[in-house]
Amino acid sequence: MGRRVSDVSATAIVVAGGSGERFGRAGGKQLLEVAGRPVVAWSIAAMAAVRQVDRVVVVCPEERSDEFARISEQATGAIEWALAPSSVTRQDSVLSGLRAVDSSCEVVIIHDGARPLVRPSTVANAILHLVGDPGLDGVVLGHPSVDTIKLVAGDQIVSTPDRATLWAVQTPQIFRTESLARAFQAASESGFVGTDDASLVERNGGRVSVFLAERDNIKVTVPEDAAVAEALLRLRSEEGQ
């Protein structure tokens, strides 16, 4: 009998190295408490709950490693976890996490520590979508744009792209480990800096698809986002989700 795609081994890399200057507090947005626990704890717990995930790597500032270790221990349950040092840029922080991934791992999930609302079931289904198509190198969560987007130069509008072709992209972004490693190597050699992980894979010739995700998978970027996340998490708790 052939191996089922649901048997795939995945490692989640949770990137929590940002300074969070817009929050004006030590530890930034990842350590801000919402609905009874730090934002990053929700993000780590969500990754640990994805049925294909057997290891979580948390990328964090070395000077706060003790704090992140306590959070990771509590949030991962029985899932294996490890810490990796963050860097100055997000791209280098992801690379640090990627270096901590076991060579036998088939799929890598890259998730922002400041996205506490992602649903594990959605991530699990996205992984199935990836491994079920041998021609795919990656899958990114997102949803069709509901806003009209303008290309601008300074304050002048240059053009208006067709909204039907635009998606708002989130994390997690999910990749075959070999494809992501090759893309990061190529980016390092050329000095390319992408706006997200998928852009590195795309630039290296990889095929990446979008996967429809919930719109409430918001990123906590400014204080107002924390209030929204708090309300949504408490609502889920009340509804037993």
mmCIF file of C-alpha atoms in Angstrom:
data_model
loop_
_atom_site.group_PDB
_atom_site.id
_atom_site.type_symbol
_atom_site.label_atom_id
_atom_site.label_comp_id
_atom_site.label_asym_id
_atom_site.label_seq_id
_atom_site.Cartn_x
_atom_site.Cartn_y
_atom_site.Cartn_z
ATOM 1 C CA MET A 1 0.000 0.000 0.000
ATOM 2 C CA GLY A 2 1.320 3.457 -0.899
ATOM 3 C CA ARG A 3 1.985 6.110 1.659
ATOM 4 C CA ARG A 4 -0.901 8.471 2.386
ATOM 5 C CA VAL A 5 -0.324 12.194 1.874
ATOM 6 C CA SER A 6 -1.642 12.729 5.400
ATOM 7 C CA ASP A 7 1.441 10.888 6.717
ATOM 8 C CA VAL A 8 3.793 13.682 5.653
ATOM 9 C CA SER A 9 6.250 15.024 8.237
ATOM 10 C CA ALA A 10 6.144 18.795 8.721
ATOM 11 C CA THR A 11 8.087 21.278 10.829
ATOM 12 C CA ALA A 12 6.613 24.676 11.658
ATOM 13 C CA ILE A 13 8.908 27.692 11.951
ATOM 14 C CA VAL A 14 7.315 30.468 14.016
ATOM 15 C CA VAL A 15 9.093 33.768 13.380
ATOM 16 C CA ALA A 16 8.997 35.985 16.474
ATOM 17 C CA GLY A 17 12.037 38.197 16.118
ATOM 18 C CA GLY A 18 10.465 41.600 15.431
ATOM 19 C CA SER A 19 11.121 44.564 17.689
ATOM 20 C CA GLY A 20 7.490 45.663 17.787
ATOM 21 C CA GLU A 21 8.449 49.349 17.968
ATOM 22 C CA ARG A 22 4.899 50.417 17.153
ATOM 23 C CA PHE A 23 3.781 48.904 20.460
ATOM 24 C CA GLY A 24 6.364 50.824 22.480
ATOM 25 C CA ARG A 25 6.954 47.947 24.884
ATOM 26 C CA ALA A 26 9.691 45.431 25.677
ATOM 27 C CA GLY A 27 9.273 42.241 23.697
ATOM 28 C CA GLY A 28 7.012 43.892 21.149
ATOM 29 C CA LYS A 29 3.779 42.546 19.771
ATOM 30 C CA GLN A 30 4.666 38.844 20.096
ATOM 31 C CA LEU A 31 4.740 39.026 23.893
ATOM 32 C CA LEU A 32 1.677 41.226 24.236
ATOM 33 C CA GLU A 33 -0.988 39.334 26.179
ATOM 34 C CA VAL A 34 -4.323 38.770 24.444
ATOM 35 C CA ALA A 35 -7.129 36.604 25.791
ATOM 36 C CA GLY A 36 -4.968 35.324 28.638
ATOM 37 C CA ARG A 37 -1.707 34.436 26.897
ATOM 38 C CA PRO A 38 1.010 36.075 24.767
ATOM 39 C CA VAL A 39 0.234 36.557 21.079
ATOM 40 C CA VAL A 40 3.115 34.273 20.115
ATOM 41 C CA ALA A 41 1.812 31.526 22.416
ATOM 42 C CA TRP A 42 -1.422 31.397 20.402
ATOM 43 C CA SER A 43 0.590 31.195 17.176
ATOM 44 C CA ILE A 44 2.854 28.421 18.487
ATOM 45 C CA ALA A 45 -0.087 26.451 19.859
ATOM 46 C CA ALA A 46 -1.890 26.679 16.522
ATOM 47 C CA MET A 47 1.127 25.246 14.702
ATOM 48 C CA ALA A 48 1.529 22.465 17.265
ATOM 49 C CA ALA A 49 -2.125 21.530 16.709
ATOM 50 C CA VAL A 50 -1.687 20.962 12.944
ATOM 51 C CA ARG A 51 -1.968 17.206 12.575
ATOM 52 C CA GLN A 52 1.068 16.801 10.283
ATOM 53 C CA VAL A 53 3.391 18.881 12.482
ATOM 54 C CA ASP A 54 5.821 16.925 14.644
ATOM 55 C CA ARG A 55 8.224 19.759 15.491
ATOM 56 C CA VAL A 56 8.036 23.519 16.051
ATOM 57 C CA VAL A 57 11.029 25.858 15.742
ATOM 58 C CA VAL A 58 10.551 29.266 17.363
ATOM 59 C CA VAL A 59 12.821 32.014 16.027
ATOM 60 C CA CYS A 60 13.328 34.648 18.721
ATOM 61 C CA PRO A 61 15.839 37.187 20.074
ATOM 62 C CA GLU A 62 18.649 35.422 21.916
ATOM 63 C CA GLU A 63 18.412 37.838 24.839
ATOM 64 C CA ARG A 64 14.821 36.710 25.474
ATOM 65 C CA SER A 65 15.376 32.994 24.883
ATOM 66 C CA ASP A 66 14.460 32.005 28.457
ATOM 67 C CA GLU A 67 11.086 33.702 28.142
ATOM 68 C CA PHE A 68 10.387 32.179 24.735
ATOM 69 C CA ALA A 69 11.479 28.766 26.007
ATOM 70 C CA ARG A 70 8.863 28.899 28.773
ATOM 71 C CA ILE A 71 6.191 29.987 26.312
ATOM 72 C CA SER A 72 7.158 27.282 23.807
ATOM 73 C CA GLU A 73 7.144 24.552 26.448
ATOM 74 C CA GLN A 74 3.623 25.475 27.519
ATOM 75 C CA ALA A 75 2.223 26.063 24.025
ATOM 76 C CA THR A 76 3.506 22.971 22.218
ATOM 77 C CA GLY A 77 2.161 20.278 24.537
ATOM 78 C CA ALA A 78 3.644 16.924 23.521
ATOM 79 C CA ILE A 79 5.146 18.273 20.283
ATOM 80 C CA GLU A 80 8.937 18.612 20.071
ATOM 81 C CA TRP A 81 10.180 22.200 19.967
ATOM 82 C CA ALA A 82 13.416 24.151 19.589
ATOM 83 C CA LEU A 83 14.592 27.755 19.545
ATOM 84 C CA ALA A 84 16.644 29.472 16.846
ATOM 85 C CA PRO A 85 18.187 32.960 17.065
ATOM 86 C CA SER A 86 16.492 35.750 15.145
ATOM 87 C CA SER A 87 18.441 38.138 12.941
ATOM 88 C CA VAL A 88 18.189 41.758 11.834
ATOM 89 C CA THR A 89 15.927 40.968 8.867
ATOM 90 C CA ARG A 90 12.947 38.664 8.666
ATOM 91 C CA GLN A 91 14.486 36.787 5.744
ATOM 92 C CA ASP A 92 17.630 36.004 7.728
ATOM 93 C CA SER A 93 15.489 35.027 10.720
ATOM 94 C CA VAL A 94 13.586 32.516 8.591
ATOM 95 C CA LEU A 95 16.915 31.172 7.324
ATOM 96 C CA SER A 96 18.025 30.716 10.936
ATOM 97 C CA GLY A 97 14.905 28.680 11.598
ATOM 98 C CA LEU A 98 15.393 26.687 8.405
ATOM 99 C CA ARG A 99 18.869 25.690 9.545
ATOM 100 C CA ALA A 100 17.275 24.117 12.630
ATOM 101 C CA VAL A 101 14.985 21.888 10.537
ATOM 102 C CA ASP A 102 15.871 18.192 10.472
ATOM 103 C CA SER A 103 17.132 16.903 7.121
ATOM 104 C CA SER A 104 14.390 14.250 7.040
ATOM 105 C CA CYS A 105 11.606 16.845 7.209
ATOM 106 C CA GLU A 106 9.546 16.946 4.008
ATOM 107 C CA VAL A 107 7.446 20.080 4.502
ATOM 108 C CA VAL A 108 8.260 23.384 6.202
ATOM 109 C CA ILE A 109 5.601 25.803 7.430
ATOM 110 C CA ILE A 110 6.625 29.447 7.923
ATOM 111 C CA HIS A 111 4.309 31.351 10.260
ATOM 112 C CA ASP A 112 4.395 34.833 11.768
ATOM 113 C CA GLY A 113 4.454 34.838 15.558
ATOM 114 C CA ALA A 114 2.038 37.780 15.411
ATOM 115 C CA ARG A 115 -0.776 35.833 13.680
ATOM 116 C CA PRO A 116 -2.565 34.170 16.614
ATOM 117 C CA LEU A 117 -5.854 33.411 14.849
ATOM 118 C CA VAL A 118 -4.853 30.893 12.195
ATOM 119 C CA ARG A 119 -6.920 27.701 12.255
ATOM 120 C CA PRO A 120 -4.921 24.433 12.446
ATOM 121 C CA SER A 121 -7.456 22.639 10.244
ATOM 122 C CA THR A 122 -6.922 25.167 7.448
ATOM 123 C CA VAL A 123 -3.155 24.666 7.629
ATOM 124 C CA ALA A 124 -3.563 20.880 7.608
ATOM 125 C CA ASN A 125 -5.723 21.074 4.488
ATOM 126 C CA ALA A 126 -3.216 23.381 2.795
ATOM 127 C CA ILE A 127 -0.477 20.814 3.457
ATOM 128 C CA LEU A 128 -2.624 18.124 1.848
ATOM 129 C CA HIS A 129 -3.092 20.404 -1.159
ATOM 130 C CA LEU A 130 0.683 20.832 -1.467
ATOM 131 C CA VAL A 131 1.737 17.209 -1.116
ATOM 132 C CA GLY A 132 -1.150 16.022 -3.273
ATOM 133 C CA ASP A 133 0.244 17.893 -6.294
ATOM 134 C CA PRO A 134 3.780 16.754 -7.215
ATOM 135 C CA GLY A 135 4.229 19.845 -9.385
ATOM 136 C CA LEU A 136 3.773 22.279 -6.514
ATOM 137 C CA ASP A 137 6.672 23.709 -4.507
ATOM 138 C CA GLY A 138 4.610 25.790 -2.112
ATOM 139 C CA VAL A 139 1.203 26.955 -0.937
ATOM 140 C CA VAL A 140 0.384 30.298 0.673
ATOM 141 C CA LEU A 141 -2.728 31.089 2.681
ATOM 142 C CA GLY A 142 -4.745 34.106 1.687
ATOM 143 C CA HIS A 143 -8.015 35.395 0.274
ATOM 144 C CA PRO A 144 -9.170 37.427 -2.734
ATOM 145 C CA SER A 145 -8.751 41.156 -2.235
ATOM 146 C CA VAL A 146 -11.970 42.979 -1.418
ATOM 147 C CA ASP A 147 -10.309 46.381 -1.815
ATOM 148 C CA THR A 148 -9.358 48.155 -4.996
ATOM 149 C CA ILE A 149 -5.560 48.385 -5.087
ATOM 150 C CA LYS A 150 -3.715 51.314 -6.671
ATOM 151 C CA LEU A 151 -0.138 51.384 -7.925
ATOM 152 C CA VAL A 152 1.315 54.764 -6.979
ATOM 153 C CA ALA A 153 4.460 56.838 -7.430
ATOM 154 C CA GLY A 154 4.730 59.371 -4.632
ATOM 155 C CA ASP A 155 1.117 60.422 -4.175
ATOM 156 C CA GLN A 156 0.140 59.929 -7.829
ATOM 157 C CA ILE A 157 -1.838 56.925 -9.043
ATOM 158 C CA VAL A 158 -0.032 55.074 -11.829
ATOM 159 C CA SER A 159 -2.504 52.284 -12.529
ATOM 160 C CA THR A 160 -5.316 50.191 -11.086
ATOM 161 C CA PRO A 161 -4.697 46.428 -11.315
ATOM 162 C CA ASP A 162 -7.653 44.170 -11.971
ATOM 163 C CA ARG A 163 -8.917 43.251 -8.502
ATOM 164 C CA ALA A 164 -9.973 39.821 -9.775
ATOM 165 C CA THR A 165 -6.288 38.890 -10.051
ATOM 166 C CA LEU A 166 -5.259 40.123 -6.581
ATOM 167 C CA TRP A 167 -5.091 38.165 -3.339
ATOM 168 C CA ALA A 168 -4.194 39.348 0.160
ATOM 169 C CA VAL A 169 -1.549 36.869 1.282
ATOM 170 C CA GLN A 170 -1.092 35.686 4.879
ATOM 171 C CA THR A 171 1.026 33.191 6.739
ATOM 172 C CA PRO A 172 1.496 30.317 7.149
ATOM 173 C CA GLN A 173 3.328 29.806 3.889
ATOM 174 C CA ILE A 174 4.056 26.134 3.288
ATOM 175 C CA PHE A 175 6.814 24.623 1.150
ATOM 176 C CA ARG A 176 8.582 21.443 0.236
ATOM 177 C CA THR A 177 11.739 21.641 2.333
ATOM 178 C CA GLU A 178 14.138 21.118 -0.571
ATOM 179 C CA SER A 179 12.442 23.795 -2.685
ATOM 180 C CA LEU A 180 12.607 26.362 0.109
ATOM 181 C CA ALA A 181 16.234 25.560 0.938
ATOM 182 C CA ARG A 182 17.244 25.979 -2.713
ATOM 183 C CA ALA A 183 15.366 29.274 -2.939
ATOM 184 C CA PHE A 184 17.069 30.677 0.162
ATOM 185 C CA GLN A 185 20.460 29.565 -1.134
ATOM 186 C CA ALA A 186 19.840 31.297 -4.468
ATOM 187 C CA ALA A 187 18.635 34.463 -2.740
ATOM 188 C CA SER A 188 21.700 34.495 -0.498
ATOM 189 C CA GLU A 189 24.050 34.123 -3.459
ATOM 190 C CA SER A 190 22.381 36.915 -5.442
ATOM 191 C CA GLY A 191 21.576 39.267 -2.561
ATOM 192 C CA PHE A 192 17.859 39.158 -3.331
ATOM 193 C CA VAL A 193 15.507 40.221 -0.524
ATOM 194 C CA GLY A 194 11.880 39.194 -0.941
ATOM 195 C CA THR A 195 8.757 40.624 0.613
ATOM 196 C CA ASP A 196 7.678 37.147 1.696
ATOM 197 C CA ASP A 197 9.021 33.595 1.598
ATOM 198 C CA ALA A 198 7.004 32.652 -1.476
ATOM 199 C CA SER A 199 8.693 35.392 -3.507
ATOM 200 C CA LEU A 200 12.040 33.625 -3.059
ATOM 201 C CA VAL A 201 10.613 30.327 -4.300
ATOM 202 C CA GLU A 202 8.853 32.038 -7.220
ATOM 203 C CA ARG A 203 12.057 33.814 -8.222
ATOM 204 C CA ASN A 204 13.911 30.498 -8.167
ATOM 205 C CA GLY A 205 11.482 28.955 -10.650
ATOM 206 C CA GLY A 206 9.230 27.257 -8.114
ATOM 207 C CA ARG A 207 5.486 26.855 -8.545
ATOM 208 C CA VAL A 208 3.431 28.290 -5.672
ATOM 209 C CA SER A 209 -0.353 28.316 -5.363
ATOM 210 C CA VAL A 210 -2.782 30.182 -3.135
ATOM 211 C CA PHE A 211 -5.057 28.426 -0.659
ATOM 212 C CA LEU A 212 -8.231 30.068 0.595
ATOM 213 C CA ALA A 213 -8.026 30.950 4.294
ATOM 214 C CA GLU A 214 -10.211 32.777 6.768
ATOM 215 C CA ARG A 215 -10.128 36.565 6.689
ATOM 216 C CA ASP A 216 -9.841 36.737 10.469
ATOM 217 C CA ASN A 217 -6.274 35.368 10.324
ATOM 218 C CA ILE A 218 -5.033 38.885 10.999
ATOM 219 C CA LYS A 219 -1.516 39.990 11.890
ATOM 220 C CA VAL A 220 -1.171 41.934 15.133
ATOM 221 C CA THR A 221 0.819 44.906 13.867
ATOM 222 C CA VAL A 222 -0.592 47.934 15.734
ATOM 223 C CA PRO A 223 -2.382 48.183 19.121
ATOM 224 C CA GLU A 224 -5.818 48.274 17.479
ATOM 225 C CA ASP A 225 -5.144 44.823 15.995
ATOM 226 C CA ALA A 226 -4.601 43.425 19.483
ATOM 227 C CA ALA A 227 -8.090 44.522 20.535
ATOM 228 C CA VAL A 228 -9.599 42.800 17.492
ATOM 229 C CA ALA A 229 -7.603 39.616 18.134
ATOM 230 C CA GLU A 230 -8.663 39.624 21.791
ATOM 231 C CA ALA A 231 -12.338 39.865 20.845
ATOM 232 C CA LEU A 232 -12.103 37.124 18.212
ATOM 233 C CA LEU A 233 -10.198 34.730 20.473
ATOM 234 C CA ARG A 234 -12.674 35.204 23.311
ATOM 235 C CA LEU A 235 -15.563 34.674 20.892
ATOM 236 C CA ARG A 236 -14.023 31.409 19.713
ATOM 237 C CA SER A 237 -13.581 30.312 23.317
ATOM 238 C CA GLU A 238 -17.227 31.030 24.062
ATOM 239 C CA GLU A 239 -18.266 29.089 20.965
ATOM 240 C CA GLY A 240 -16.038 26.166 21.940
ATOM 241 C CA GLN A 241 -13.772 26.414 18.890
#
